[in-house]
Each structure stands twice: as structure tokens, then as C-alpha cells.
mmCIF file of C-alpha atoms in Angstrom:
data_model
loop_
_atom_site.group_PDB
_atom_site.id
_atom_site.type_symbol
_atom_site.label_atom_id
_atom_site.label_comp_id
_atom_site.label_asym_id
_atom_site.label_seq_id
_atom_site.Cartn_x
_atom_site.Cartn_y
_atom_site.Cartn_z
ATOM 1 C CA UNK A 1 78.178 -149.230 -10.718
ATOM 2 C CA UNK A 2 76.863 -148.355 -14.518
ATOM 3 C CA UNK A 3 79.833 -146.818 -16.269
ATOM 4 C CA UNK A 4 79.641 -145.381 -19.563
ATOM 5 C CA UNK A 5 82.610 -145.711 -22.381
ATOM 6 C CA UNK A 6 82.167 -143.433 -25.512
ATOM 7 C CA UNK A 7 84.144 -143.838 -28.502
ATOM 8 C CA UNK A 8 84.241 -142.604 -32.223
ATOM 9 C CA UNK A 9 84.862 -139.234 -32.261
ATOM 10 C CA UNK A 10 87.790 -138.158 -34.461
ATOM 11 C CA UNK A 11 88.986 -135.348 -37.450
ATOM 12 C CA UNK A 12 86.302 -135.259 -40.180
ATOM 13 C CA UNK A 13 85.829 -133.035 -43.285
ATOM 14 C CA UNK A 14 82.631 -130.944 -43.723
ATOM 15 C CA UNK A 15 80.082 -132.956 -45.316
ATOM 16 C CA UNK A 16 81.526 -135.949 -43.743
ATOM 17 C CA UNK A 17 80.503 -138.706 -41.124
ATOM 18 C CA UNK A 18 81.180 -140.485 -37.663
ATOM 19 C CA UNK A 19 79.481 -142.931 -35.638
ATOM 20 C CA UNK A 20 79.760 -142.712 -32.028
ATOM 21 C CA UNK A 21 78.961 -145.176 -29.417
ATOM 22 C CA UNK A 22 78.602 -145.593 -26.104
ATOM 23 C CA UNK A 23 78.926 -148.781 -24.266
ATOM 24 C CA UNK A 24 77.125 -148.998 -20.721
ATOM 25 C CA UNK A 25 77.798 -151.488 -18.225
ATOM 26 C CA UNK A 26 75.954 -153.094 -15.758
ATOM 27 C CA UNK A 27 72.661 -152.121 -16.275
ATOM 28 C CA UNK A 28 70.732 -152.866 -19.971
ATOM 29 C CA UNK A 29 70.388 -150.155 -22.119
ATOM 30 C CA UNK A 30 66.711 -151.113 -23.291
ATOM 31 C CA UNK A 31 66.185 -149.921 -19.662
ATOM 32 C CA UNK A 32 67.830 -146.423 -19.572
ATOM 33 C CA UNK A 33 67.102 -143.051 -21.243
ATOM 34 C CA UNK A 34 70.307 -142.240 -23.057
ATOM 35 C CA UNK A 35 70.647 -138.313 -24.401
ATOM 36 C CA UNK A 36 73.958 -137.739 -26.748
ATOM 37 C CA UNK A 37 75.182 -134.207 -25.593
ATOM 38 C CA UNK A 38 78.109 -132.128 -26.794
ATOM 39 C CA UNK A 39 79.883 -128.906 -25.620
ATOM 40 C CA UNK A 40 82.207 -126.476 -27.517
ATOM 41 C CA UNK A 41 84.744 -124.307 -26.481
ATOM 42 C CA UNK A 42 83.357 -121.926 -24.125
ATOM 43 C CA UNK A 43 79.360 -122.844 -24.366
ATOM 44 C CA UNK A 44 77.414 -124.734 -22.481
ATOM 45 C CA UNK A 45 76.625 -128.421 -22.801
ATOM 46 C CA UNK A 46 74.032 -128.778 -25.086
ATOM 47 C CA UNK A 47 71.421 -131.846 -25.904
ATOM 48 C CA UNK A 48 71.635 -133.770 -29.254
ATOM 49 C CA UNK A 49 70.177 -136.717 -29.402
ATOM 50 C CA UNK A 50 67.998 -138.770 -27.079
ATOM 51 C CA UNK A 51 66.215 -142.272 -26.762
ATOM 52 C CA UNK A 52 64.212 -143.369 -23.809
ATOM 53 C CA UNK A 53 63.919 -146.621 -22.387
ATOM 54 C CA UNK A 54 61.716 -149.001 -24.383
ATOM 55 C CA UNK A 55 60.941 -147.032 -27.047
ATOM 56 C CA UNK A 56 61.782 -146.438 -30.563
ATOM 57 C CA UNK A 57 61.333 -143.089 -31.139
ATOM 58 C CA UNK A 58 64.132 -141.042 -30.736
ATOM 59 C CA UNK A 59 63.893 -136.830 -30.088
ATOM 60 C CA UNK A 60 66.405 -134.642 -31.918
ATOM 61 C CA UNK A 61 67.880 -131.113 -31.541
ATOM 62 C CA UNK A 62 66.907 -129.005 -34.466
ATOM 63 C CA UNK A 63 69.987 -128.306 -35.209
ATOM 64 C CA UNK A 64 70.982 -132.019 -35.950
ATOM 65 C CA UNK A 65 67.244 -133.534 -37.433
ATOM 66 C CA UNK A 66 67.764 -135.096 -41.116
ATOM 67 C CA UNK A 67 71.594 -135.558 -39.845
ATOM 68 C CA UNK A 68 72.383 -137.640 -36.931
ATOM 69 C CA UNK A 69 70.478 -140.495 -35.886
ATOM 70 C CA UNK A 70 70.816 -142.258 -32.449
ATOM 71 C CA UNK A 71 70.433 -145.731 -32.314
ATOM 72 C CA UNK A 72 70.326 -148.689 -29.783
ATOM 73 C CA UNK A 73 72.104 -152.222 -30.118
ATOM 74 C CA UNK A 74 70.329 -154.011 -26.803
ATOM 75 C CA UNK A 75 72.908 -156.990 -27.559
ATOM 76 C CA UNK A 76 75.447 -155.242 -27.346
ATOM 77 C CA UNK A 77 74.303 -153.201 -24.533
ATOM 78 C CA UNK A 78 75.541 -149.883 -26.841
ATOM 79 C CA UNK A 79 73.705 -146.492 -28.377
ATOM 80 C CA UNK A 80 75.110 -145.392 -31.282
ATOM 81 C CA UNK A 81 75.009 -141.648 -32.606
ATOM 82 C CA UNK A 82 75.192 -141.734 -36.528
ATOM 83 C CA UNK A 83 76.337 -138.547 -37.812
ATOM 84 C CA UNK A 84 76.267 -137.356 -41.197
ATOM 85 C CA UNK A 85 76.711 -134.221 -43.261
ATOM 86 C CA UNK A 86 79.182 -133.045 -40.285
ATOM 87 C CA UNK A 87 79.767 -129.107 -40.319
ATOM 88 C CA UNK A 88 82.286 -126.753 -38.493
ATOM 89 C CA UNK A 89 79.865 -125.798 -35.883
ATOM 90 C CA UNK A 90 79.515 -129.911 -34.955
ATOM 91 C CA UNK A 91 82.395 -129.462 -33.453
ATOM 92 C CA UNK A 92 82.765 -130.332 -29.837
ATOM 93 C CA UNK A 93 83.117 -132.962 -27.088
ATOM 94 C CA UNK A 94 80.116 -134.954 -27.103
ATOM 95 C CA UNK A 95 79.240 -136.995 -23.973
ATOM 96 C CA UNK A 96 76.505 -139.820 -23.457
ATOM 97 C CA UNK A 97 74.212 -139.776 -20.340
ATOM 98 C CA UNK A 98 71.960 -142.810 -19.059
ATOM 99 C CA UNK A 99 69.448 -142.377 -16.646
ATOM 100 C CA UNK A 100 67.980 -145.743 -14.973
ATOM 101 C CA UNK A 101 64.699 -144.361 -15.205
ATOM 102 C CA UNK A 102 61.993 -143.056 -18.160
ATOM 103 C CA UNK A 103 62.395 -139.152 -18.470
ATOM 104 C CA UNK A 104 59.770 -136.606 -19.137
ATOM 105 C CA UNK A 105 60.024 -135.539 -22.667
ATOM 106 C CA UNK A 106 60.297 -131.847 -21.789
ATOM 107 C CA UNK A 107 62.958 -133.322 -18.733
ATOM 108 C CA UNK A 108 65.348 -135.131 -21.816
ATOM 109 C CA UNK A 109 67.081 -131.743 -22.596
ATOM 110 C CA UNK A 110 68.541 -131.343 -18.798
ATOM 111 C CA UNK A 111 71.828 -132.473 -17.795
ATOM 112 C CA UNK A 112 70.281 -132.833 -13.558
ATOM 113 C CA UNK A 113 68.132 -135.758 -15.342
ATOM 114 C CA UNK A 114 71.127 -137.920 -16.274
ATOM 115 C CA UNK A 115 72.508 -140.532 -13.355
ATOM 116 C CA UNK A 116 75.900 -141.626 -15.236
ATOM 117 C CA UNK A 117 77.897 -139.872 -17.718
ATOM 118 C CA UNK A 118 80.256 -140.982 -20.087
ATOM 119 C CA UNK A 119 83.732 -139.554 -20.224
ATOM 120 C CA UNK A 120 83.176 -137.791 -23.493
ATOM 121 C CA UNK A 121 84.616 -138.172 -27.277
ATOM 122 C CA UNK A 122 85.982 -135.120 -29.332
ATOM 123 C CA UNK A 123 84.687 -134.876 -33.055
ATOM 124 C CA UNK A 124 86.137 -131.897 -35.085
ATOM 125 C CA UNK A 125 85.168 -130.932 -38.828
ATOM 126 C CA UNK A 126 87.641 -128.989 -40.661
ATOM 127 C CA UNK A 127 89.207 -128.499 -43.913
#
């Protein structure tokens, strides 16, 4: 069964960076869709970051273009989430997702189009 393991998150200062990753397992990641989520205290999960299965170009939440960047290492079989200039309102639990399967664009944004999730990585930025 594909199993997802994310690591990275951690205690940052504003203005600061992490790199998250997510390391899937039994199945190739050049394959999947991946989307980078996150949820804060009482919101709803929200996308981030996405990169569908043999393609390069990646689609970004507004609220993270120019600052994170999501990645994929096919020999490793991981996706990265590079994130830079970190603020207070980046804080959250951020999960990956994989689906085994190309999603729509307008489809990446949705949780219900995600087969395997990982079991999400906190990342706070405070002073």
C-alpha cells in the first residue's frame, strides 16, 4: 500500500526557511499528483503547493507564489516543499497527498482528489 512520510517541519523565525519532504512508498512519484496542504488551528485544510505526474510545472496558492517552491527528487522517490520568507500566518500542520492518477487542474485544490495522505508535519514562525 503507498504510504506517505513527511518530515521537516519545525520552529522558524519570520523571514526564515524550511524544507519539507515527503517520502512515498511503493508507487513512483513521477507517477502521482502530489498537492502540499496545511491546516491551522480551527480552519480548514487548505492547498499549497501542487505537482502533477510527469510534469514540471508546478501550481501555487497565491498566498505562497515567489515563496515556496515544490519540488520532485524521482530517485529518491520524494517531493520537497521549499519554503522561504516564512510568516506567522504559515503556521500550521502541513500534510502531503498523492493521487495515482493525473488531476484536473481546477480538481488539484480538493482534498476528495487525493488517494494517500501523509501523516502531516507542524511548521510554526514566531519570534
Amino acid at each position: 500500500e503507498v504510504q506517505l512520510q513527511a518530515s521537516g517541519g519545525g520552529l522558524v523565525q519570520p523571514g526564515g526557511s524550511l524544507r519539507l519532504s515527503c517520502r512515498v512508498s511503493d508507487f513512483a512519484v513521477r507517477d502521482c499528483t502530489i498537492g502540499w496542504f496545511r491546516q491551522a488551528p480551527g480552519k480548514e485544510r487548505e492547498g499549497v503547493s501542487f505537482l502533477r505526474n510527469m510534469e514540471s510545472r508546478t501550481v501555487d496558492a497565491n498566498s505562497v507564489k515567489g515563496r515556496f517552491t515544490i519540488s520532485r527528487d524521482n530517485a529518491k522517490n520524494t517531493v520537497y516543499l521549499q519554503m522561504n520568507s516564512l510568516q506567522p500566518e504559515d503556521t500550521a500542520v502541513y500534510f502531503c497527498a498523492a493521487a495515482k492518477k493525473r488531476v484536473i487542474i481546477s480538481a488539484l485544490w480538493a482534498t476528495a482528489s487525493y488517494d494517500y495522505w501523509g501523516q502531516g508535519t507542524q511548521v510554526t514562525v514566531s519570534s
